[in-house]
PDB file of C-alpha atoms in Angstrom:
ATOM      1  CA  UNK W   1      -0.156  -0.004   0.022  1.00  0.00           C
ATOM      2  CA  UNK W   2       1.403   3.582  -0.861  1.00  0.00           C
ATOM      3  CA  UNK W   3       1.783   6.250   1.423  1.00  0.00           C
ATOM      4  CA  UNK W   4       1.793  10.075   1.330  1.00  0.00           C
ATOM      5  CA  UNK W   5       5.544  11.280   1.071  1.00  0.00           C
ATOM      6  CA  UNK W   6       4.778  14.255   3.166  1.00  0.00           C
ATOM      7  CA  UNK W   7       2.434  13.348   6.024  1.00  0.00           C
ATOM      8  CA  UNK W   8       2.884   9.376   5.484  1.00  0.00           C
ATOM      9  CA  UNK W   9      -1.000   8.547   5.541  1.00  0.00           C
ATOM     10  CA  UNK W  10      -1.714   5.421   3.985  1.00  0.00           C
ATOM     11  CA  UNK W  11      -3.354   5.676   0.689  1.00  0.00           C
ATOM     12  CA  UNK W  12      -6.096   3.179  -0.492  1.00  0.00           C
ATOM     13  CA  UNK W  13      -6.896   2.055  -3.975  1.00  0.00           C
ATOM     14  CA  UNK W  14      -9.987   4.262  -3.774  1.00  0.00           C
ATOM     15  CA  UNK W  15      -7.966   7.417  -3.418  1.00  0.00           C
ATOM     16  CA  UNK W  16      -7.801   8.302  -7.211  1.00  0.00           C
ATOM     17  CA  UNK W  17      -7.096  11.941  -6.855  1.00  0.00           C
ATOM     18  CA  UNK W  18      -3.452  13.082  -7.300  1.00  0.00           C
ATOM     19  CA  UNK W  19      -3.556  14.962  -3.933  1.00  0.00           C
ATOM     20  CA  UNK W  20      -3.165  13.332  -0.504  1.00  0.00           C
ATOM     21  CA  UNK W  21      -6.754  13.505   1.445  1.00  0.00           C
ATOM     22  CA  UNK W  22      -5.146  14.790   4.464  1.00  0.00           C
ATOM     23  CA  UNK W  23      -2.421  17.325   3.910  1.00  0.00           C
ATOM     24  CA  UNK W  24      -3.475  18.179   0.217  1.00  0.00           C
ATOM     25  CA  UNK W  25      -0.126  17.745  -1.295  1.00  0.00           C
ATOM     26  CA  UNK W  26       0.255  16.996  -5.061  1.00  0.00           C
ATOM     27  CA  UNK W  27       1.546  13.304  -4.844  1.00  0.00           C
ATOM     28  CA  UNK W  28       2.773  13.719  -8.698  1.00  0.00           C
ATOM     29  CA  UNK W  29       5.077  16.824  -7.922  1.00  0.00           C
ATOM     30  CA  UNK W  30       6.004  16.698  -4.439  1.00  0.00           C
ATOM     31  CA  UNK W  31       9.529  17.674  -4.319  1.00  0.00           C
ATOM     32  CA  UNK W  32       9.791  17.079  -8.032  1.00  0.00           C
ATOM     33  CA  UNK W  33      12.729  19.796  -8.282  1.00  0.00           C
ATOM     34  CA  UNK W  34      14.617  17.960  -5.620  1.00  0.00           C
ATOM     35  CA  UNK W  35      14.091  14.557  -7.279  1.00  0.00           C
ATOM     36  CA  UNK W  36      15.290  15.963 -10.486  1.00  0.00           C
ATOM     37  CA  UNK W  37      18.301  17.550  -8.863  1.00  0.00           C
ATOM     38  CA  UNK W  38      19.552  14.217  -7.140  1.00  0.00           C
ATOM     39  CA  UNK W  39      19.074  12.774 -10.470  1.00  0.00           C
ATOM     40  CA  UNK W  40      21.389  15.379 -12.055  1.00  0.00           C
ATOM     41  CA  UNK W  41      24.082  14.838  -9.212  1.00  0.00           C
ATOM     42  CA  UNK W  42      23.929  10.978  -9.599  1.00  0.00           C
ATOM     43  CA  UNK W  43      24.252  11.241 -13.539  1.00  0.00           C
ATOM     44  CA  UNK W  44      27.145  13.840 -13.181  1.00  0.00           C
ATOM     45  CA  UNK W  45      28.995  11.311 -10.570  1.00  0.00           C
ATOM     46  CA  UNK W  46      28.706   8.359 -12.927  1.00  0.00           C
ATOM     47  CA  UNK W  47      29.847  10.121 -15.679  1.00  0.00           C
ATOM     48  CA  UNK W  48      32.838  11.436 -13.933  1.00  0.00           C
ATOM     49  CA  UNK W  49      33.948   7.827 -12.808  1.00  0.00           C
ATOM     50  CA  UNK W  50      33.628   6.854 -16.329  1.00  0.00           C
ATOM     51  CA  UNK W  51      35.356   9.597 -17.694  1.00  0.00           C
ATOM     52  CA  UNK W  52      38.415   8.915 -14.985  1.00  0.00           C
ATOM     53  CA  UNK W  53      38.094   5.065 -16.451  1.00  0.00           C
ATOM     54  CA  UNK W  54      38.635   6.251 -19.884  1.00  0.00           C
ATOM     55  CA  UNK W  55      41.326   8.552 -18.925  1.00  0.00           C
ATOM     56  CA  UNK W  56      43.192   5.739 -17.164  1.00  0.00           C
ATOM     57  CA  UNK W  57      42.822   3.631 -20.185  1.00  0.00           C
ATOM     58  CA  UNK W  58      44.028   6.009 -22.787  1.00  0.00           C
ATOM     59  CA  UNK W  59      47.328   6.583 -20.473  1.00  0.00           C
ATOM     60  CA  UNK W  60      47.857   2.940 -20.288  1.00  0.00           C
ATOM     61  CA  UNK W  61      48.309   2.626 -23.985  1.00  0.00           C
ATOM     62  CA  UNK W  62      49.310   6.094 -25.141  1.00  0.00           C
ATOM     63  CA  UNK W  63      50.297   8.156 -21.923  1.00  0.00           C
ATOM     64  CA  UNK W  64      53.967   8.092 -22.574  1.00  0.00           C
ATOM     65  CA  UNK W  65      56.627   6.639 -25.084  1.00  0.00           C
ATOM     66  CA  UNK W  66      57.099   3.924 -22.442  1.00  0.00           C
ATOM     67  CA  UNK W  67      53.656   2.874 -22.697  1.00  0.00           C
ATOM     68  CA  UNK W  68      53.782   2.702 -26.382  1.00  0.00           C
ATOM     69  CA  UNK W  69      56.759   0.379 -26.367  1.00  0.00           C
ATOM     70  CA  UNK W  70      55.051  -1.802 -23.819  1.00  0.00           C
ATOM     71  CA  UNK W  71      52.296  -2.068 -26.337  1.00  0.00           C
ATOM     72  CA  UNK W  72      54.475  -3.234 -29.143  1.00  0.00           C
ATOM     73  CA  UNK W  73      56.386  -5.665 -26.615  1.00  0.00           C
ATOM     74  CA  UNK W  74      52.728  -7.205 -25.726  1.00  0.00           C
ATOM     75  CA  UNK W  75      51.939  -7.636 -29.249  1.00  0.00           C
ATOM     76  CA  UNK W  76      55.267  -9.223 -29.970  1.00  0.00           C
ATOM     77  CA  UNK W  77      54.844 -11.423 -26.959  1.00  0.00           C
ATOM     78  CA  UNK W  78      51.761 -12.973 -28.679  1.00  0.00           C
ATOM     79  CA  UNK W  79      53.469 -13.128 -31.899  1.00  0.00           C
ATOM     80  CA  UNK W  80      56.085 -15.376 -30.480  1.00  0.00           C
ATOM     81  CA  UNK W  81      53.668 -18.276 -30.048  1.00  0.00           C
ATOM     82  CA  UNK W  82      53.459 -18.340 -33.717  1.00  0.00           C
ATOM     83  CA  UNK W  83      56.833 -19.531 -34.154  1.00  0.00           C
ATOM     84  CA  UNK W  84      58.175 -22.954 -34.469  1.00  0.00           C
ATOM     85  CA  UNK W  85      57.815 -24.217 -30.686  1.00  0.00           C
ATOM     86  CA  UNK W  86      58.763 -27.640 -31.259  1.00  0.00           C
ATOM     87  CA  UNK W  87      59.178 -30.237 -33.833  1.00  0.00           C
ATOM     88  CA  UNK W  88      57.769 -33.935 -34.003  1.00  0.00           C
ATOM     89  CA  UNK W  89      59.625 -36.136 -36.400  1.00  0.00           C
ATOM     90  CA  UNK W  90      57.804 -39.496 -37.501  1.00  0.00           C
ATOM     91  CA  UNK W  91      59.340 -42.415 -39.675  1.00  0.00           C
ATOM     92  CA  UNK W  92      57.600 -45.249 -40.659  1.00  0.00           C
ATOM     93  CA  UNK W  93      57.546 -47.609 -43.580  1.00  0.00           C
ATOM     94  CA  UNK W  94      57.307 -45.622 -46.790  1.00  0.00           C
ATOM     95  CA  UNK W  95      56.514 -42.273 -45.070  1.00  0.00           C
ATOM     96  CA  UNK W  96      58.477 -39.594 -43.110  1.00  0.00           C
ATOM     97  CA  UNK W  97      56.888 -36.607 -41.858  1.00  0.00           C
ATOM     98  CA  UNK W  98      57.765 -33.509 -39.553  1.00  0.00           C
ATOM     99  CA  UNK W  99      55.205 -31.433 -37.654  1.00  0.00           C
ATOM    100  CA  UNK W 100      56.040 -28.061 -36.457  1.00  0.00           C
ATOM    101  CA  UNK W 101      54.062 -27.449 -33.243  1.00  0.00           C
ATOM    102  CA  UNK W 102      52.416 -24.087 -32.513  1.00  0.00           C
ATOM    103  CA  UNK W 103      49.044 -23.105 -31.067  1.00  0.00           C
ATOM    104  CA  UNK W 104      47.319 -23.568 -34.344  1.00  0.00           C
ATOM    105  CA  UNK W 105      48.588 -26.945 -35.161  1.00  0.00           C
ATOM    106  CA  UNK W 106      47.507 -27.879 -31.515  1.00  0.00           C
ATOM    107  CA  UNK W 107      43.866 -26.445 -32.200  1.00  0.00           C
ATOM    108  CA  UNK W 108      43.682 -28.476 -35.538  1.00  0.00           C
ATOM    109  CA  UNK W 109      45.156 -31.454 -34.057  1.00  0.00           C
ATOM    110  CA  UNK W 110      42.555 -31.229 -30.699  1.00  0.00           C
ATOM    111  CA  UNK W 111      39.661 -30.557 -33.459  1.00  0.00           C
ATOM    112  CA  UNK W 112      40.468 -33.719 -35.431  1.00  0.00           C
ATOM    113  CA  UNK W 113      41.449 -35.903 -32.097  1.00  0.00           C
ATOM    114  CA  UNK W 114      39.689 -39.252 -31.461  1.00  0.00           C
ATOM    115  CA  UNK W 115      39.392 -38.715 -27.846  1.00  0.00           C
ATOM    116  CA  UNK W 116      38.363 -42.282 -27.056  1.00  0.00           C
ATOM    117  CA  UNK W 117      41.666 -43.350 -28.597  1.00  0.00           C
ATOM    118  CA  UNK W 118      43.523 -40.771 -26.864  1.00  0.00           C
ATOM    119  CA  UNK W 119      42.139 -41.797 -23.422  1.00  0.00           C
ATOM    120  CA  UNK W 120      42.979 -44.991 -24.173  1.00  0.00           C
ATOM    121  CA  UNK W 121      46.743 -44.415 -24.676  1.00  0.00           C
ATOM    122  CA  UNK W 122      46.608 -42.512 -21.532  1.00  0.00           C
ATOM    123  CA  UNK W 123      45.753 -45.923 -19.692  1.00  0.00           C
ATOM    124  CA  UNK W 124      48.236 -47.716 -21.576  1.00  0.00           C
ATOM    125  CA  UNK W 125      50.939 -49.240 -19.758  1.00  0.00           C
ATOM    126  CA  UNK W 126      53.515 -48.641 -22.629  1.00  0.00           C
ATOM    127  CA  UNK W 127      52.184 -45.144 -24.053  1.00  0.00           C
ATOM    128  CA  UNK W 128      50.369 -43.958 -20.885  1.00  0.00           C
ATOM    129  CA  UNK W 129      53.460 -41.814 -19.410  1.00  0.00           C
ATOM    130  CA  UNK W 130      54.296 -40.172 -22.711  1.00  0.00           C
ATOM    131  CA  UNK W 131      50.766 -39.190 -23.542  1.00  0.00           C
ATOM    132  CA  UNK W 132      50.627 -37.703 -19.982  1.00  0.00           C
ATOM    133  CA  UNK W 133      53.623 -35.560 -20.531  1.00  0.00           C
ATOM    134  CA  UNK W 134      52.386 -34.589 -23.919  1.00  0.00           C
ATOM    135  CA  UNK W 135      48.991 -33.677 -22.334  1.00  0.00           C
ATOM    136  CA  UNK W 136      50.351 -31.499 -19.581  1.00  0.00           C
ATOM    137  CA  UNK W 137      52.645 -29.827 -22.338  1.00  0.00           C
ATOM    138  CA  UNK W 138      49.817 -28.850 -24.460  1.00  0.00           C
ATOM    139  CA  UNK W 139      47.689 -27.674 -21.470  1.00  0.00           C
ATOM    140  CA  UNK W 140      50.531 -25.525 -20.033  1.00  0.00           C
ATOM    141  CA  UNK W 141      50.938 -23.881 -23.580  1.00  0.00           C
ATOM    142  CA  UNK W 142      47.422 -23.051 -23.674  1.00  0.00           C
ATOM    143  CA  UNK W 143      47.741 -21.471 -20.489  1.00  0.00           C
ATOM    144  CA  UNK W 144      50.933 -19.358 -21.542  1.00  0.00           C
ATOM    145  CA  UNK W 145      48.900 -18.155 -24.525  1.00  0.00           C
ATOM    146  CA  UNK W 146      46.090 -17.104 -22.455  1.00  0.00           C
ATOM    147  CA  UNK W 147      48.190 -15.309 -20.263  1.00  0.00           C
ATOM    148  CA  UNK W 148      49.826 -13.499 -23.147  1.00  0.00           C
ATOM    149  CA  UNK W 149      46.391 -12.540 -24.767  1.00  0.00           C
ATOM    150  CA  UNK W 150      44.945 -11.394 -21.287  1.00  0.00           C
ATOM    151  CA  UNK W 151      48.164  -9.184 -20.926  1.00  0.00           C
ATOM    152  CA  UNK W 152      47.230  -7.558 -24.165  1.00  0.00           C
ATOM    153  CA  UNK W 153      43.397  -7.337 -23.752  1.00  0.00           C
ATOM    154  CA  UNK W 154      44.021  -5.897 -20.272  1.00  0.00           C
ATOM    155  CA  UNK W 155      46.846  -3.590 -20.858  1.00  0.00           C
ATOM    156  CA  UNK W 156      44.298  -0.656 -20.737  1.00  0.00           C
ATOM    157  CA  UNK W 157      43.728  -1.260 -17.478  1.00  0.00           C
ATOM    158  CA  UNK W 158      47.178  -1.222 -16.308  1.00  0.00           C
ATOM    159  CA  UNK W 159      47.072   1.988 -14.358  1.00  0.00           C
ATOM    160  CA  UNK W 160      43.899   1.212 -12.702  1.00  0.00           C
ATOM    161  CA  UNK W 161      43.832   0.278  -8.646  1.00  0.00           C
ATOM    162  CA  UNK W 162      44.751  -3.615  -9.424  1.00  0.00           C
ATOM    163  CA  UNK W 163      46.518  -2.929 -12.838  1.00  0.00           C
ATOM    164  CA  UNK W 164      50.047  -3.774 -11.677  1.00  0.00           C
ATOM    165  CA  UNK W 165      49.590  -6.962  -9.599  1.00  0.00           C
ATOM    166  CA  UNK W 166      47.170  -8.169 -12.859  1.00  0.00           C
ATOM    167  CA  UNK W 167      50.069  -7.568 -15.084  1.00  0.00           C
ATOM    168  CA  UNK W 168      52.512  -9.112 -12.997  1.00  0.00           C
ATOM    169  CA  UNK W 169      50.497 -12.210 -12.102  1.00  0.00           C
ATOM    170  CA  UNK W 170      50.075 -12.639 -15.886  1.00  0.00           C
ATOM    171  CA  UNK W 171      53.591 -12.296 -16.451  1.00  0.00           C
ATOM    172  CA  UNK W 172      54.946 -14.776 -14.038  1.00  0.00           C
ATOM    173  CA  UNK W 173      52.153 -17.192 -14.616  1.00  0.00           C
ATOM    174  CA  UNK W 174      53.006 -17.163 -18.349  1.00  0.00           C
ATOM    175  CA  UNK W 175      56.844 -17.906 -17.707  1.00  0.00           C
ATOM    176  CA  UNK W 176      56.013 -20.653 -15.238  1.00  0.00           C
ATOM    177  CA  UNK W 177      53.666 -22.319 -17.347  1.00  0.00           C
ATOM    178  CA  UNK W 178      55.808 -21.943 -20.778  1.00  0.00           C
ATOM    179  CA  UNK W 179      58.804 -23.374 -18.730  1.00  0.00           C
ATOM    180  CA  UNK W 180      56.640 -26.321 -17.485  1.00  0.00           C
ATOM    181  CA  UNK W 181      55.688 -26.730 -21.110  1.00  0.00           C
ATOM    182  CA  UNK W 182      58.911 -27.132 -22.277  1.00  0.00           C
ATOM    183  CA  UNK W 183      60.075 -29.375 -19.527  1.00  0.00           C
ATOM    184  CA  UNK W 184      56.944 -31.877 -19.980  1.00  0.00           C
ATOM    185  CA  UNK W 185      57.511 -31.537 -23.960  1.00  0.00           C
ATOM    186  CA  UNK W 186      61.475 -32.672 -23.405  1.00  0.00           C
ATOM    187  CA  UNK W 187      60.154 -35.438 -21.043  1.00  0.00           C
ATOM    188  CA  UNK W 188      57.897 -36.584 -23.530  1.00  0.00           C
ATOM    189  CA  UNK W 189      60.343 -36.713 -26.302  1.00  0.00           C
ATOM    190  CA  UNK W 190      62.630 -38.987 -24.041  1.00  0.00           C
ATOM    191  CA  UNK W 191      59.647 -41.020 -22.928  1.00  0.00           C
ATOM    192  CA  UNK W 192      58.264 -41.647 -26.672  1.00  0.00           C
ATOM    193  CA  UNK W 193      61.770 -42.226 -28.008  1.00  0.00           C
ATOM    194  CA  UNK W 194      62.466 -44.891 -25.468  1.00  0.00           C
ATOM    195  CA  UNK W 195      59.218 -46.540 -26.456  1.00  0.00           C
ATOM    196  CA  UNK W 196      59.468 -46.153 -30.233  1.00  0.00           C
ATOM    197  CA  UNK W 197      63.145 -45.754 -31.103  1.00  0.00           C
ATOM    198  CA  UNK W 198      64.158 -44.399 -34.379  1.00  0.00           C
ATOM    199  CA  UNK W 199      60.521 -43.897 -35.003  1.00  0.00           C
ATOM    200  CA  UNK W 200      59.553 -40.673 -33.429  1.00  0.00           C
ATOM    201  CA  UNK W 201      61.873 -37.867 -32.766  1.00  0.00           C
ATOM    202  CA  UNK W 202      60.884 -34.665 -31.364  1.00  0.00           C
ATOM    203  CA  UNK W 203      62.514 -31.563 -29.678  1.00  0.00           C
ATOM    204  CA  UNK W 204      62.063 -28.309 -28.439  1.00  0.00           C
ATOM    205  CA  UNK W 205      62.772 -25.077 -30.967  1.00  0.00           C
ATOM    206  CA  UNK W 206      63.602 -21.600 -30.644  1.00  0.00           C
ATOM    207  CA  UNK W 207      60.321 -20.275 -30.495  1.00  0.00           C
ATOM    208  CA  UNK W 208      59.445 -21.781 -27.183  1.00  0.00           C
ATOM    209  CA  UNK W 209      62.199 -19.981 -25.664  1.00  0.00           C
ATOM    210  CA  UNK W 210      61.467 -16.726 -27.340  1.00  0.00           C
ATOM    211  CA  UNK W 211      58.104 -16.852 -25.778  1.00  0.00           C
ATOM    212  CA  UNK W 212      59.720 -16.783 -22.198  1.00  0.00           C
ATOM    213  CA  UNK W 213      61.840 -13.953 -23.481  1.00  0.00           C
ATOM    214  CA  UNK W 214      58.784 -12.222 -24.504  1.00  0.00           C
ATOM    215  CA  UNK W 215      57.240 -12.843 -21.046  1.00  0.00           C
ATOM    216  CA  UNK W 216      60.192 -11.478 -19.376  1.00  0.00           C
ATOM    217  CA  UNK W 217      60.304  -8.603 -21.342  1.00  0.00           C
ATOM    218  CA  UNK W 218      56.784  -7.884 -20.623  1.00  0.00           C
ATOM    219  CA  UNK W 219      57.592  -8.530 -16.795  1.00  0.00           C
ATOM    220  CA  UNK W 220      60.400  -6.027 -16.912  1.00  0.00           C
ATOM    221  CA  UNK W 221      58.682  -3.254 -18.615  1.00  0.00           C
ATOM    222  CA  UNK W 222      55.613  -3.436 -16.369  1.00  0.00           C
ATOM    223  CA  UNK W 223      57.950  -3.119 -13.200  1.00  0.00           C
ATOM    224  CA  UNK W 224      59.547  -0.039 -14.951  1.00  0.00           C
ATOM    225  CA  UNK W 225      56.211   1.571 -15.496  1.00  0.00           C
ATOM    226  CA  UNK W 226      55.429   0.902 -12.033  1.00  0.00           C
ATOM    227  CA  UNK W 227      58.669   2.469 -10.774  1.00  0.00           C
ATOM    228  CA  UNK W 228      58.412   5.333 -13.264  1.00  0.00           C
ATOM    229  CA  UNK W 229      55.052   6.393 -11.587  1.00  0.00           C
ATOM    230  CA  UNK W 230      53.175   7.527 -15.008  1.00  0.00           C
ATOM    231  CA  UNK W 231      51.175  10.701 -14.306  1.00  0.00           C
ATOM    232  CA  UNK W 232      47.775  10.794 -14.800  1.00  0.00           C
ATOM    233  CA  UNK W 233      46.089  13.556 -16.397  1.00  0.00           C
ATOM    234  CA  UNK W 234      42.205  13.559 -15.674  1.00  0.00           C
ATOM    235  CA  UNK W 235      39.872  15.669 -17.850  1.00  0.00           C
ATOM    236  CA  UNK W 236      37.842  18.320 -15.572  1.00  0.00           C
ATOM    237  CA  UNK W 237      34.530  16.950 -14.304  1.00  0.00           C
ATOM    238  CA  UNK W 238      31.957  18.869 -12.289  1.00  0.00           C
ATOM    239  CA  UNK W 239      29.182  17.659  -9.849  1.00  0.00           C
ATOM    240  CA  UNK W 240      26.529  20.727  -9.484  1.00  0.00           C
ATOM    241  CA  UNK W 241      29.241  23.150 -11.000  1.00  0.00           C
ATOM    242  CA  UNK W 242      31.666  21.926  -8.180  1.00  0.00           C
ATOM    243  CA  UNK W 243      35.208  20.036  -9.268  1.00  0.00           C
ATOM    244  CA  UNK W 244      34.538  16.391  -8.802  1.00  0.00           C
ATOM    245  CA  UNK W 245      37.243  15.962  -6.459  1.00  0.00           C
ATOM    246  CA  UNK W 246      36.139  18.606  -4.121  1.00  0.00           C
ATOM    247  CA  UNK W 247      32.587  17.105  -4.097  1.00  0.00           C
ATOM    248  CA  UNK W 248      33.725  13.460  -3.508  1.00  0.00           C
ATOM    249  CA  UNK W 249      35.937  14.296  -0.640  1.00  0.00           C
ATOM    250  CA  UNK W 250      32.973  16.023   1.131  1.00  0.00           C
ATOM    251  CA  UNK W 251      30.293  13.716   0.331  1.00  0.00           C
ATOM    252  CA  UNK W 252      31.924  10.457  -0.979  1.00  0.00           C
ATOM    253  CA  UNK W 253      30.962   8.435  -4.224  1.00  0.00           C
ATOM    254  CA  UNK W 254      27.951   6.841  -2.997  1.00  0.00           C
ATOM    255  CA  UNK W 255      24.690   7.472  -4.933  1.00  0.00           C
ATOM    256  CA  UNK W 256      22.466  10.433  -3.627  1.00  0.00           C
ATOM    257  CA  UNK W 257      18.756   9.701  -2.556  1.00  0.00           C
ATOM    258  CA  UNK W 258      16.223  12.391  -1.629  1.00  0.00           C
ATOM    259  CA  UNK W 259      17.057  11.916   2.300  1.00  0.00           C
ATOM    260  CA  UNK W 260      20.770  12.189   1.601  1.00  0.00           C
ATOM    261  CA  UNK W 261      20.008  15.172  -0.628  1.00  0.00           C
ATOM    262  CA  UNK W 262      17.887  17.201   1.961  1.00  0.00           C
ATOM    263  CA  UNK W 263      20.509  16.399   4.736  1.00  0.00           C
ATOM    264  CA  UNK W 264      23.285  17.967   2.523  1.00  0.00           C
ATOM    265  CA  UNK W 265      21.423  20.271   0.510  1.00  0.00           C
ATOM    266  CA  UNK W 266      22.877  23.356   2.353  1.00  0.00           C
ATOM    267  CA  UNK W 267      26.325  21.832   2.417  1.00  0.00           C
ATOM    268  CA  UNK W 268      26.274  21.299  -1.546  1.00  0.00           C
ATOM    269  CA  UNK W 269      25.303  24.901  -1.859  1.00  0.00           C
ATOM    270  CA  UNK W 270      27.949  26.267   0.283  1.00  0.00           C
ATOM    271  CA  UNK W 271      30.496  24.284  -1.377  1.00  0.00           C
ATOM    272  CA  UNK W 272      29.225  25.416  -4.874  1.00  0.00           C
ATOM    273  CA  UNK W 273      29.360  29.228  -3.556  1.00  0.00           C
ATOM    274  CA  UNK W 274      32.900  28.554  -2.165  1.00  0.00           C
ATOM    275  CA  UNK W 275      34.106  27.139  -5.514  1.00  0.00           C
ATOM    276  CA  UNK W 276      32.626  30.194  -7.331  1.00  0.00           C
ATOM    277  CA  UNK W 277      34.312  32.591  -4.895  1.00  0.00           C
ATOM    278  CA  UNK W 278      37.347  30.975  -5.387  1.00  0.00           C
ATOM    279  CA  UNK W 279      37.630  31.644  -9.192  1.00  0.00           C
ATOM    280  CA  UNK W 280      36.138  35.163  -8.917  1.00  0.00           C
ATOM    281  CA  UNK W 281      33.009  34.242 -10.934  1.00  0.00           C
ATOM    282  CA  UNK W 282      29.578  34.705 -10.146  1.00  0.00           C
ATOM    283  CA  UNK W 283      27.215  31.675  -9.728  1.00  0.00           C
ATOM    284  CA  UNK W 284      25.428  31.163 -13.101  1.00  0.00           C
ATOM    285  CA  UNK W 285      22.165  30.135 -11.060  1.00  0.00           C
ATOM    286  CA  UNK W 286      22.372  33.518  -9.137  1.00  0.00           C
ATOM    287  CA  UNK W 287      23.071  35.504 -12.280  1.00  0.00           C
ATOM    288  CA  UNK W 288      20.032  33.752 -13.858  1.00  0.00           C
ATOM    289  CA  UNK W 289      17.738  34.483 -10.799  1.00  0.00           C
ATOM    290  CA  UNK W 290      18.715  38.076 -10.666  1.00  0.00           C
ATOM    291  CA  UNK W 291      17.830  38.326 -14.510  1.00  0.00           C
ATOM    292  CA  UNK W 292      14.609  36.563 -13.903  1.00  0.00           C
ATOM    293  CA  UNK W 293      13.841  38.926 -10.903  1.00  0.00           C
ATOM    294  CA  UNK W 294      14.825  41.943 -12.927  1.00  0.00           C
ATOM    295  CA  UNK W 295      12.670  40.864 -15.514  1.00  0.00           C
ATOM    296  CA  UNK W 296       9.546  40.327 -13.432  1.00  0.00           C
ATOM    297  CA  UNK W 297      10.392  43.939 -11.963  1.00  0.00           C
ATOM    298  CA  UNK W 298      10.297  45.438 -15.316  1.00  0.00           C
ATOM    299  CA  UNK W 299       7.286  43.528 -16.446  1.00  0.00           C
ATOM    300  CA  UNK W 300       5.699  44.717 -13.119  1.00  0.00           C
ATOM    301  CA  UNK W 301       6.718  48.449 -13.745  1.00  0.00           C
ATOM    302  CA  UNK W 302       5.140  48.404 -17.205  1.00  0.00           C
ATOM    303  CA  UNK W 303       1.922  46.811 -16.044  1.00  0.00           C
ATOM    304  CA  UNK W 304       1.612  49.807 -13.382  1.00  0.00           C
ATOM    305  CA  UNK W 305       2.623  52.399 -16.163  1.00  0.00           C
ATOM    306  CA  UNK W 306      -0.172  51.182 -18.282  1.00  0.00           C
ATOM    307  CA  UNK W 307      -2.517  51.023 -15.490  1.00  0.00           C
ATOM    308  CA  UNK W 308      -1.758  54.514 -14.584  1.00  0.00           C
ATOM    309  CA  UNK W 309      -1.965  55.914 -18.232  1.00  0.00           C
ATOM    310  CA  UNK W 310      -5.308  54.147 -18.526  1.00  0.00           C
ATOM    311  CA  UNK W 311      -6.611  55.847 -15.354  1.00  0.00           C
ATOM    312  CA  UNK W 312      -5.274  59.059 -17.102  1.00  0.00           C
ATOM    313  CA  UNK W 313      -7.001  58.392 -20.311  1.00  0.00           C
ATOM    314  CA  UNK W 314     -10.192  57.408 -18.508  1.00  0.00           C
ATOM    315  CA  UNK W 315     -10.023  60.727 -16.129  1.00  0.00           C
ATOM    316  CA  UNK W 316      -9.803  62.927 -19.522  1.00  0.00           C
ATOM    317  CA  UNK W 317     -12.595  61.231 -20.959  1.00  0.00           C
ATOM    318  CA  UNK W 318     -14.824  61.682 -17.804  1.00  0.00           C
ATOM    319  CA  UNK W 319     -14.097  65.533 -17.975  1.00  0.00           C
ATOM    320  CA  UNK W 320     -14.935  65.646 -21.572  1.00  0.00           C
TER     321      UNK W 320
END
């Protein structure tokens, strides 16, 4: 059941009028201006927050020559994965094949894989150990690639509050997973060579080591960026004609409701007046109110003048 926002009377479904039966307040327009002001303040707060996020994102990518260099390194780190990471050379009767391993080859292999047969090999007493090493190597390679891609995707958040810790974590996890992939692939090579000597020969290639180099460069660059303390330059934002920083320092960043606005109405007006006084500029609302008052006064004088003129004309007519 609804209640009157002014006197608190419960309104029944039969109260069809737009006014309260007790206090007579218009239910539709009660504190309408205050509600609009609250909406305006909340919209300006959200805009200021969004603008600061945009400013941080731009600075994270183009904020300085160092950030641009970091962006290039991140792209190169992803590109390292498409170099030859490993090779698998197989020999058999009437055939010989060399496969270069990279993420594309891994994806195509997994897409065409007979999983029943693969899981059967995992349980095999002959090939089980080799297949486990190969599976771990492939999974850790995928983790490394994801870390590199996420570092590139989230680079625009590097200057956010948790940006540095996120960047360092992704780089460290990428290095560890790449090393794990190299080690387990080497173990796979030795294991499969002992099972099928002379038939399968595999080895880690230069691309895998360049992936580690790429992660290390990203890690070092992120540390340098953090040590350099890139200075952020935010666009000016205002809340009720008051600088955003001054406003949130006094009232916080939480959204306003009607009660909070009523409690802080005088403080908001005083903060606004202090700001305009500090820049030696008159408040636009004060100027507008004075202009409206002057216009109303001018209109009143005109009406009085017209009334006097009308009375004079009537007196002249009466004499005639």
